[in-house]
């Protein structure tokens, strides 16, 4: 399977702490994207990092991409209770076909 | 913009019945995607349209599933006949172009009894 896989499957932290989630994939990609899904809701796009980029920031989010290791990480700094959600990485192999992992369930305790 | 609109939000039906899910993409977006999400298999791409034309339907599970996009502002996913294993959340997403960010609708939660 070309599916990206997130690690850990679940993460529980206290408000104010940083949360790091990882994603590994198997073949060359055009880009890698991170999405968030609140319980019972649709997916919300967070950030896209292209294969020729190594790091990208957006607000409290920091994404890194290591194509040699075929891995990416999503860091959420100074987490808030509202960050509680499932986070998915999606790998783009063929210009349109996103392949999603099973997600990391992040719980931020107030 | 209202975002991607899906209807119904919830559907409960009995095995053997026909189910039709509807999607209105974001105006101006040329690409439309149907996904299915289950606990076991995660999020799977079912079919992808570009400029109203089906480009890749390799993810459609079987002949019971069909999808149409008669115009740029409307798409349907039909299951006939439905089976309990079709129970899942079905998402529609649209993007400006094939390599652009995909915007997801709120999903339709389908339960087949």
Coordinates of N, CA and C in Angstrom, one line a residue:
Chain A
X1 N 0.8 -1.2 0.0 CA 0.0 0.0 0.0 C 0.9 1.2 0.0
X2 N 0.4 2.3 -0.7 CA 1.2 3.5 -0.7 C 0.7 4.5 0.4
X3 N -0.2 4.0 1.2 CA -0.8 4.8 2.3 C 0.3 5.3 3.2
X4 N 0.1 6.6 3.6 CA 1.0 7.2 4.6 C 0.5 6.6 6.0
X5 N 1.4 6.5 6.9 CA 1.0 6.0 8.2 C 1.4 7.0 9.3
X6 N 0.5 7.4 10.1 CA 0.8 8.3 11.2 C 1.2 7.6 12.4
X7 N 2.0 8.3 13.2 CA 2.5 7.7 14.5 C 2.6 8.9 15.4
X8 N 2.1 8.8 16.7 CA 1.4 7.6 17.2 C 0.0 7.6 16.7
X9 N -0.7 6.5 17.1 CA -2.1 6.5 16.8 C -3.0 7.4 17.7
X10 N -2.5 7.6 18.9 CA -3.2 8.4 19.8 C -2.2 9.2 20.7
X11 N -2.5 10.4 21.0 CA -1.6 11.3 21.8 C -2.4 12.1 22.7
X12 N -2.0 12.1 24.0 CA -2.7 12.9 25.0 C -1.8 13.8 25.7
X13 N -2.0 15.1 25.7 CA -1.1 16.1 26.3 C -1.9 17.1 27.1
X14 N -1.2 17.9 27.8 CA -1.8 19.0 28.6 C -1.7 20.3 27.7
X15 N -2.7 21.1 27.9 CA -2.8 22.4 27.3 C -1.4 23.2 27.5
X16 N -0.9 23.8 26.4 CA 0.3 24.5 26.5 C 1.5 23.7 26.1
X17 N 1.4 22.4 26.1 CA 2.5 21.6 25.6 C 2.5 21.5 24.1
X18 N 3.6 21.0 23.6 CA 3.7 20.8 22.1 C 3.3 19.4 21.8
X19 N 2.8 19.3 20.6 CA 2.4 18.0 20.1 C 3.1 17.7 18.8
X20 N 3.7 16.5 18.7 CA 4.4 16.1 17.5 C 3.8 14.8 17.0
X21 N 3.4 14.9 15.7 CA 2.9 13.7 15.0 C 3.8 13.4 13.8
X22 N 3.9 12.1 13.5 CA 4.8 11.7 12.4 C 4.0 11.0 11.4
X23 N 4.6 11.0 10.2 CA 4.0 10.3 9.0 C 5.1 9.7 8.2
X24 N 4.9 8.4 7.9 CA 5.9 7.8 7.0 C 5.1 7.3 5.7
X25 N 5.8 7.2 4.6 CA 5.2 6.8 3.4 C 6.2 6.0 2.6
X26 N 5.8 5.4 1.5 CA 6.6 4.4 0.9 C 7.3 4.7 -0.4
X27 N 6.6 5.6 -1.3 CA 7.2 5.9 -2.6 C 7.4 7.4 -2.8
X28 N 8.0 7.8 -3.8 CA 8.2 9.2 -4.1 C 6.8 9.9 -4.2
X29 N 6.8 11.2 -3.8 CA 5.6 12.0 -3.7 C 5.8 13.3 -4.4
X30 N 4.7 13.9 -4.8 CA 4.7 15.3 -5.3 C 4.6 16.3 -4.2
X31 N 3.7 16.0 -3.2 CA 3.6 16.8 -2.0 C 3.0 16.0 -0.9
X32 N 3.0 16.5 0.3 CA 2.4 15.9 1.4 C 1.6 16.9 2.1
X33 N 0.4 16.5 2.5 CA -0.5 17.5 3.1 C -1.0 16.9 4.5
X34 N -1.3 17.8 5.4 CA -1.8 17.5 6.7 C -3.2 18.1 6.8
X35 N -4.1 17.2 7.3 CA -5.5 17.6 7.5 C -5.9 17.4 9.0
X36 N -6.9 18.1 9.4 CA -7.5 17.9 10.8 C -8.9 17.5 10.6
X37 N -9.4 16.7 11.5 CA -10.8 16.3 11.5 C -11.3 16.3 12.9
X38 N -12.3 17.2 13.2 CA -12.9 17.2 14.5 C -14.0 16.1 14.4
X39 N -14.3 15.6 15.6 CA -15.2 14.4 15.7 C -16.6 14.7 15.0
X40 N -16.9 13.9 14.0 CA -18.2 14.0 13.3 C -18.2 15.1 12.3
X41 N -17.0 15.6 11.9 CA -17.0 16.7 10.9 C -16.1 16.3 9.7
X42 N -16.1 17.1 8.7 CA -15.2 16.9 7.6 C -13.8 17.2 7.8
X43 N -13.0 17.0 6.9 CA -11.5 17.2 7.0 C -11.2 18.7 6.6
X44 N -10.3 19.3 7.4 CA -9.9 20.7 7.1 C -8.4 20.7 6.8
X45 N -8.1 21.3 5.7 CA -6.7 21.3 5.2 C -5.9 22.2 6.1
X46 N -4.8 21.8 6.5 CA -3.9 22.6 7.4 C -2.7 23.1 6.6
X47 N -2.0 22.3 6.0 CA -0.8 22.8 5.3 C -0.3 21.8 4.3
X48 N 0.3 22.3 3.2 CA 0.9 21.4 2.2 C 2.4 21.7 2.1
X49 N 3.1 20.7 2.0 CA 4.6 20.8 1.8 C 5.0 20.1 0.5
X50 N 5.7 20.7 -0.4 CA 6.0 20.1 -1.6 C 7.3 19.3 -1.5
X51 N 7.6 18.4 -2.4 CA 8.7 17.5 -2.3 C 10.0 18.2 -2.2
X52 N 10.1 19.4 -2.8 CA 11.4 20.1 -2.8 C 11.5 21.1 -1.6
X53 N 10.6 21.0 -0.7 CA 10.6 21.8 0.5 C 11.0 20.9 1.7
X54 N 11.6 21.5 2.7 CA 12.1 20.8 3.9 C 11.3 21.2 5.2
X55 N 10.8 22.4 5.2 CA 10.1 22.9 6.4 C 9.1 24.0 6.0
X56 N 8.0 24.0 6.7 CA 7.0 25.0 6.4 C 6.3 25.4 7.7
X57 N 5.9 26.6 7.8 CA 5.3 27.1 9.0 C 3.9 27.7 8.7
X58 N 3.0 27.6 9.6 CA 1.7 28.2 9.5 C 1.2 28.4 10.9
X59 N 1.3 29.7 11.4 CA 0.8 29.9 12.7 C 1.6 29.1 13.7
X60 N 0.8 28.3 14.5 CA 1.4 27.4 15.5 C 1.8 26.0 14.9
X61 N 1.7 25.9 13.6 CA 2.0 24.6 13.0 C 3.4 24.7 12.3
X62 N 4.1 23.6 12.5 CA 5.4 23.5 11.8 C 5.5 22.1 11.2
X63 N 5.7 22.0 9.9 CA 5.8 20.7 9.2 C 7.2 20.6 8.6
X64 N 7.7 19.4 8.8 CA 9.0 19.1 8.1 C 8.8 17.9 7.2
X65 N 9.7 17.8 6.2 CA 9.6 16.7 5.3 C 11.0 16.3 5.0
X66 N 11.2 15.0 5.2 CA 12.5 14.4 4.9 C 12.3 13.3 3.8
X67 N 12.6 13.7 2.6 CA 12.3 12.7 1.5 C 13.2 11.5 1.4
X68 N 14.4 11.7 2.0 CA 15.4 10.6 2.1 C 14.9 9.5 3.0
X69 N 14.2 9.9 4.1 CA 13.6 9.0 5.0 C 12.1 8.7 4.7
X70 N 11.6 9.4 3.8 CA 10.2 9.3 3.4 C 9.3 9.5 4.7
X71 N 9.5 10.6 5.3 CA 8.8 10.9 6.5 C 8.5 12.4 6.7
X72 N 7.5 12.7 7.4 CA 7.1 14.0 7.7 C 6.7 14.1 9.1
X73 N 6.8 15.3 9.7 CA 6.3 15.5 11.1 C 5.5 16.8 11.1
X74 N 4.5 16.8 12.0 CA 3.6 17.9 12.2 C 3.8 18.3 13.7
X75 N 4.2 19.5 13.9 CA 4.4 20.0 15.3 C 3.4 21.1 15.5
X76 N 2.6 20.9 16.6 CA 1.7 22.0 17.1 C 2.2 22.5 18.3
X77 N 2.6 23.8 18.3 CA 3.2 24.4 19.5 C 2.1 25.0 20.4
X78 N 2.4 25.1 21.7 CA 1.4 25.7 22.6 C 0.0 25.3 22.4
X79 N -0.2 24.0 22.5 CA -1.5 23.4 22.2 C -2.6 23.9 23.1
X80 N -3.8 23.9 22.5 CA -5.0 24.4 23.1 C -6.1 23.2 23.1
X81 N -7.0 23.3 24.0 CA -8.1 22.3 24.1 C -8.8 22.2 22.7
X82 N -8.9 23.3 22.0 CA -9.5 23.3 20.7 C -8.8 22.6 19.6
X83 N -7.5 22.2 19.9 CA -6.7 21.5 19.0 C -7.1 20.0 19.0
X84 N -7.9 19.6 20.0 CA -8.3 18.2 20.1 C -9.0 17.8 18.8
X85 N -8.5 16.7 18.1 CA -9.0 16.3 16.8 C -8.1 15.1 16.3
X86 N -8.5 14.6 15.2 CA -7.7 13.6 14.5 C -6.9 14.3 13.4
X87 N -5.7 14.0 13.3 CA -4.8 14.6 12.3 C -4.3 13.5 11.3
X88 N -4.5 13.9 10.0 CA -4.2 12.9 9.0 C -3.1 13.5 8.0
X89 N -2.2 12.7 7.6 CA -1.3 13.1 6.6 C -1.8 12.4 5.3
X90 N -1.6 13.1 4.2 CA -2.1 12.7 2.9 C -1.0 12.9 1.9
X91 N -0.6 11.8 1.2 CA 0.5 11.9 0.3 C -0.1 11.9 -1.2
X92 N 0.5 12.8 -1.9 CA 0.1 13.0 -3.3 C 1.1 12.4 -4.2
X93 N 0.7 11.2 -4.8 CA 1.7 10.5 -5.7 C 1.5 10.9 -7.2
X94 N 0.3 11.3 -7.5 CA -0.1 11.4 -8.9 C -0.9 12.6 -9.3
X95 N -0.5 13.7 -8.7 CA -1.1 15.0 -9.1 C -2.6 15.2 -8.6
X96 N -3.3 14.2 -8.3 CA -4.6 14.4 -7.7 C -5.0 13.4 -6.7
X97 N -4.4 12.3 -6.7 CA -4.8 11.2 -5.9 C -4.1 11.2 -4.5
X98 N -4.9 11.8 -3.5 CA -4.4 11.8 -2.2 C -4.6 10.4 -1.5
X99 N -3.6 9.9 -0.8 CA -3.7 8.7 -0.1 C -3.6 9.1 1.4
X100 N -4.6 8.8 2.2 CA -4.6 9.2 3.6 C -4.2 8.1 4.5
X101 N -3.5 8.5 5.6 CA -3.2 7.5 6.6 C -4.4 7.3 7.5
X102 N -4.3 6.5 8.6 CA -5.4 6.3 9.5 C -5.5 7.3 10.6
X103 N -4.5 8.2 10.7 CA -4.7 9.4 11.5 C -4.1 9.2 12.9
X104 N -3.8 10.3 13.6 CA -3.4 10.4 15.0 C -4.5 11.1 15.7
X105 N -5.0 10.5 16.8 CA -6.0 11.2 17.6 C -5.3 11.9 18.7
X106 N -5.4 13.3 18.6 CA -4.8 14.1 19.6 C -5.8 14.6 20.6
X107 N -5.5 14.4 21.8 CA -6.4 15.0 22.9 C -5.6 15.9 23.7
X108 N -6.1 17.2 23.8 CA -5.4 18.2 24.6 C -6.3 18.5 25.8
X109 N -5.7 18.2 27.0 CA -6.5 18.3 28.2 C -6.3 19.7 28.8
X110 N -7.4 20.3 29.2 CA -7.3 21.7 29.7 C -6.7 21.7 31.1
Chain B
X1 N -18.0 32.2 0.7 CA -18.5 31.0 0.0 C -19.0 30.0 1.0
X2 N -20.0 29.2 0.6 CA -20.6 28.3 1.5 C -19.7 27.0 1.7
X3 N -18.7 26.8 0.9 CA -18.0 25.6 1.0 C -18.7 24.5 0.3
X4 N -18.1 23.3 0.4 CA -18.7 22.1 -0.2 C -20.0 21.7 0.6
X5 N -21.0 21.5 -0.2 CA -22.3 21.2 0.5 C -22.7 19.7 0.1
X6 N -23.0 19.0 1.2 CA -23.4 17.6 1.0 C -24.8 17.4 1.6
X7 N -25.6 16.5 0.9 CA -26.9 16.2 1.5 C -27.2 14.7 1.1
X8 N -27.9 14.0 2.0 CA -28.3 14.4 3.3 C -27.1 14.3 4.3
X9 N -27.2 14.8 5.5 CA -26.1 14.7 6.4 C -26.1 13.3 7.1
X10 N -27.3 12.8 7.2 CA -27.4 11.4 7.8 C -28.5 10.7 6.9
X11 N -28.2 9.4 6.7 CA -29.1 8.6 6.0 C -29.2 7.2 6.6
X12 N -30.3 6.8 7.0 CA -30.5 5.4 7.5 C -31.5 4.7 6.5
X13 N -31.0 3.5 6.1 CA -31.9 2.8 5.1 C -31.7 1.3 5.3
X14 N -32.6 0.6 4.7 CA -32.6 -0.9 4.8 C -31.8 -1.5 3.7
X15 N -31.2 -2.6 4.0 CA -30.5 -3.4 3.0 C -31.4 -3.6 1.7
X16 N -30.8 -3.3 0.6 CA -31.5 -3.5 -0.7 C -32.1 -2.2 -1.3
X17 N -32.2 -1.2 -0.4 CA -32.7 0.0 -0.9 C -31.6 0.8 -1.7
X18 N -32.1 1.7 -2.6 CA -31.2 2.6 -3.3 C -30.9 3.8 -2.5
X19 N -29.7 4.2 -2.5 CA -29.3 5.4 -1.7 C -28.6 6.4 -2.7
X20 N -28.9 7.7 -2.6 CA -28.3 8.7 -3.4 C -27.8 9.8 -2.5
X21 N -26.5 10.0 -2.7 CA -25.8 11.1 -1.9 C -25.5 12.2 -2.9
X22 N -25.6 13.4 -2.4 CA -25.5 14.6 -3.3 C -24.4 15.5 -2.8
X23 N -23.8 16.2 -3.8 CA -22.7 17.1 -3.5 C -22.7 18.3 -4.4
X24 N -22.5 19.5 -3.8 CA -22.4 20.7 -4.5 C -21.0 21.2 -4.2
X25 N -20.1 21.2 -5.2 CA -18.7 21.7 -5.0 C -18.6 23.2 -4.8
X26 N -17.5 23.7 -4.4 CA -17.3 25.1 -4.4 C -17.3 25.7 -5.8
X27 N -18.0 26.8 -6.0 CA -18.1 27.4 -7.3 C -16.7 27.7 -7.8
X28 N -16.5 27.3 -9.1 CA -15.2 27.6 -9.7 C -14.2 26.5 -9.6
X29 N -14.5 25.5 -8.8 CA -13.6 24.4 -8.7 C -13.8 23.4 -9.8
X30 N -12.7 22.9 -10.4 CA -12.8 22.0 -11.5 C -12.7 20.5 -11.2
X31 N -12.3 20.2 -10.0 CA -12.0 18.9 -9.6 C -13.0 18.5 -8.5
X32 N -13.5 17.3 -8.5 CA -14.4 16.8 -7.5 C -14.0 15.4 -7.1
X33 N -14.1 15.1 -5.8 CA -13.7 13.8 -5.3 C -14.7 13.2 -4.4
X34 N -15.0 11.9 -4.5 CA -15.8 11.2 -3.5 C -14.9 10.3 -2.7
X35 N -15.0 10.4 -1.4 CA -14.3 9.5 -0.5 C -15.2 8.8 0.4
X36 N -14.7 7.6 1.0 CA -15.5 6.9 2.0 C -14.6 6.7 3.2
X37 N -15.1 6.9 4.4 CA -14.3 6.8 5.6 C -14.9 5.7 6.5
X38 N -14.2 4.7 6.9 CA -14.6 3.7 7.9 C -13.5 3.5 8.9
X39 N -13.8 3.0 10.0 CA -12.8 2.7 11.0 C -11.8 1.7 10.5
X40 N -12.2 0.7 9.8 CA -11.3 -0.3 9.4 C -10.4 0.1 8.3
X41 N -10.9 0.8 7.3 CA -10.1 1.1 6.1 C -9.6 2.6 6.0
X42 N -10.1 3.4 7.0 CA -9.7 4.8 6.9 C -10.4 5.5 5.8
X43 N -9.8 6.5 5.2 CA -10.3 7.3 4.2 C -9.9 6.8 2.8
X44 N -10.8 6.5 2.0 CA -10.5 5.9 0.6 C -11.1 6.8 -0.5
X45 N -10.3 7.0 -1.5 CA -10.8 7.7 -2.7 C -11.7 6.7 -3.5
X46 N -12.9 7.2 -3.8 CA -13.8 6.3 -4.6 C -13.7 6.7 -6.1
X47 N -13.8 8.0 -6.4 CA -13.9 8.4 -7.7 C -13.4 9.9 -7.8
X48 N -12.8 10.3 -8.9 CA -12.4 11.6 -9.1 C -12.9 12.1 -10.5
X49 N -13.4 13.3 -10.5 CA -13.9 14.0 -11.7 C -13.0 15.2 -11.9
X50 N -12.8 15.5 -13.2 CA -12.1 16.7 -13.6 C -12.9 17.3 -14.7
X51 N -13.4 18.6 -14.6 CA -14.2 19.2 -15.5 C -15.4 18.4 -15.9
X52 N -16.0 17.8 -14.9 CA -17.3 17.0 -14.9 C -17.1 15.6 -15.5
X53 N -15.8 15.3 -15.9 CA -15.6 14.0 -16.5 C -14.9 13.0 -15.5
X54 N -15.4 11.8 -15.4 CA -14.8 10.9 -14.4 C -13.4 10.5 -15.0
X55 N -12.4 10.7 -14.2 CA -11.0 10.4 -14.6 C -10.5 9.1 -14.0
X56 N -10.9 8.9 -12.8 CA -10.4 7.7 -12.1 C -11.5 7.1 -11.2
X57 N -12.0 6.0 -11.5 CA -13.1 5.3 -10.7 C -12.6 4.0 -10.1
X58 N -11.3 3.9 -10.1 CA -10.7 2.6 -9.6 C -11.0 2.3 -8.2
X59 N -11.4 3.3 -7.4 CA -11.7 3.1 -6.0 C -13.2 2.7 -5.8
X60 N -14.0 2.7 -6.8 CA -15.4 2.3 -6.6 C -15.4 0.9 -6.3
X61 N -16.1 0.5 -5.2 CA -16.0 -0.9 -4.7 C -16.5 -1.9 -5.7
X62 N -17.6 -1.7 -6.3 CA -18.2 -2.7 -7.2 C -19.3 -2.0 -8.0
X63 N -20.0 -2.8 -8.8 CA -21.0 -2.2 -9.7 C -22.2 -1.6 -9.0
X64 N -22.3 -1.9 -7.8 CA -23.5 -1.3 -7.1 C -23.3 0.2 -6.9
X65 N -22.1 0.6 -7.0 CA -21.8 2.0 -6.8 C -21.6 2.7 -8.2
X66 N -22.3 3.9 -8.3 CA -22.1 4.7 -9.5 C -22.1 6.2 -9.1
X67 N -21.4 7.0 -9.9 CA -21.3 8.4 -9.6 C -21.5 9.2 -10.9
X68 N -22.1 10.3 -10.8 CA -22.3 11.2 -12.0 C -22.0 12.6 -11.6
X69 N -21.7 13.4 -12.6 CA -21.5 14.8 -12.5 C -22.1 15.5 -13.7
X70 N -23.4 15.7 -13.7 CA -24.0 16.3 -14.9 C -23.6 17.7 -15.2
X71 N -23.2 18.4 -14.2 CA -22.7 19.8 -14.5 C -21.7 20.2 -13.4
X72 N -21.1 21.3 -13.6 CA -20.0 21.7 -12.7 C -20.4 22.0 -11.2
X73 N -21.7 22.1 -11.0 CA -22.1 22.4 -9.6 C -22.9 21.3 -8.9
X74 N -22.8 20.1 -9.5 CA -23.6 19.0 -8.8 C -23.0 17.6 -9.2
X75 N -23.0 16.8 -8.1 CA -22.6 15.4 -8.3 C -23.4 14.5 -7.4
X76 N -23.6 13.3 -7.9 CA -24.3 12.3 -7.1 C -23.4 11.0 -7.0
X77 N -23.6 10.3 -5.9 CA -23.0 9.0 -5.7 C -24.2 8.1 -5.3
X78 N -24.4 7.1 -6.1 CA -25.6 6.2 -5.9 C -25.1 4.8 -5.5
X79 N -25.8 4.2 -4.6 CA -25.6 2.8 -4.2 C -26.9 2.1 -4.4
X80 N -26.8 1.1 -5.3 CA -28.0 0.3 -5.6 C -27.7 -1.1 -6.0
X81 N -28.1 -2.1 -5.2 CA -28.7 -2.0 -3.9 C -27.7 -1.9 -2.8
X82 N -28.2 -1.2 -1.7 CA -27.2 -1.0 -0.6 C -27.1 -2.2 0.3
X83 N -26.0 -2.3 1.0 CA -25.7 -3.5 1.8 C -25.2 -2.9 3.2
X84 N -25.3 -3.7 4.3 CA -24.8 -3.2 5.6 C -23.3 -2.8 5.5
X85 N -22.5 -3.5 4.7 CA -21.1 -3.1 4.7 C -20.8 -1.8 4.0
X86 N -21.8 -1.2 3.4 CA -21.7 0.1 2.8 C -21.8 1.2 3.9
X87 N -22.1 0.9 5.1 CA -22.2 1.8 6.2 C -20.9 2.5 6.4
X88 N -20.9 3.8 6.3 CA -19.7 4.6 6.4 C -20.0 6.1 6.4
X89 N -19.0 6.9 6.5 CA -19.2 8.4 6.2 C -18.6 8.6 4.8
X90 N -19.5 9.2 4.0 CA -19.1 9.5 2.6 C -18.8 11.0 2.5
X91 N -17.6 11.4 2.0 CA -17.2 12.8 1.9 C -17.1 13.1 0.4
X92 N -17.5 14.3 0.1 CA -17.2 14.9 -1.2 C -16.2 16.0 -1.0
X93 N -15.3 16.2 -1.9 CA -14.3 17.3 -1.8 C -14.1 17.9 -3.2
X94 N -13.7 19.2 -3.2 CA -13.5 19.8 -4.5 C -12.2 20.6 -4.4
X95 N -11.6 20.8 -5.5 CA -10.4 21.7 -5.6 C -10.4 22.5 -6.9
X96 N -9.6 23.5 -6.8 CA -9.5 24.4 -8.0 C -9.0 23.7 -9.2
X97 N -7.9 23.0 -9.0 CA -7.3 22.2 -10.0 C -6.8 20.9 -9.4
X98 N -6.2 20.1 -10.3 CA -5.8 18.7 -9.8 C -4.8 18.7 -8.7
X99 N -3.9 19.7 -8.7 CA -2.8 19.7 -7.7 C -3.1 20.6 -6.5
X100 N -4.3 21.2 -6.5 CA -4.6 22.2 -5.4 C -5.2 21.5 -4.2
X101 N -5.3 22.3 -3.2 CA -5.9 21.9 -1.9 C -7.3 21.4 -2.1
X102 N -7.6 20.3 -1.5 CA -8.9 19.7 -1.6 C -9.7 20.2 -0.4
X103 N -10.9 20.7 -0.6 CA -11.8 21.2 0.4 C -12.9 20.2 0.6
X104 N -13.1 19.7 1.8 CA -14.0 18.7 2.1 C -15.4 19.2 2.6
X105 N -16.4 18.5 2.2 CA -17.7 18.8 2.8 C -17.9 18.1 4.1
X106 N -19.0 18.3 4.8 CA -19.2 17.8 6.1 C -19.5 16.3 6.2
X107 N -19.7 15.7 5.0 CA -19.9 14.3 5.0 C -21.4 13.9 5.1
X108 N -21.7 12.7 4.6 CA -23.0 12.0 4.8 C -22.7 10.7 5.6
X109 N -23.3 10.6 6.7 CA -23.2 9.3 7.5 C -24.3 8.4 7.1
X110 N -23.9 7.3 6.4 CA -24.8 6.3 5.9 C -24.8 5.1 6.8
X111 N -26.0 4.7 7.2 CA -26.2 3.5 7.9 C -27.2 2.6 7.2
X112 N -26.7 1.4 6.8 CA -27.6 0.4 6.1 C -27.9 -0.7 7.1
X113 N -29.1 -0.9 7.4 CA -29.5 -1.9 8.4 C -29.8 -3.2 7.7

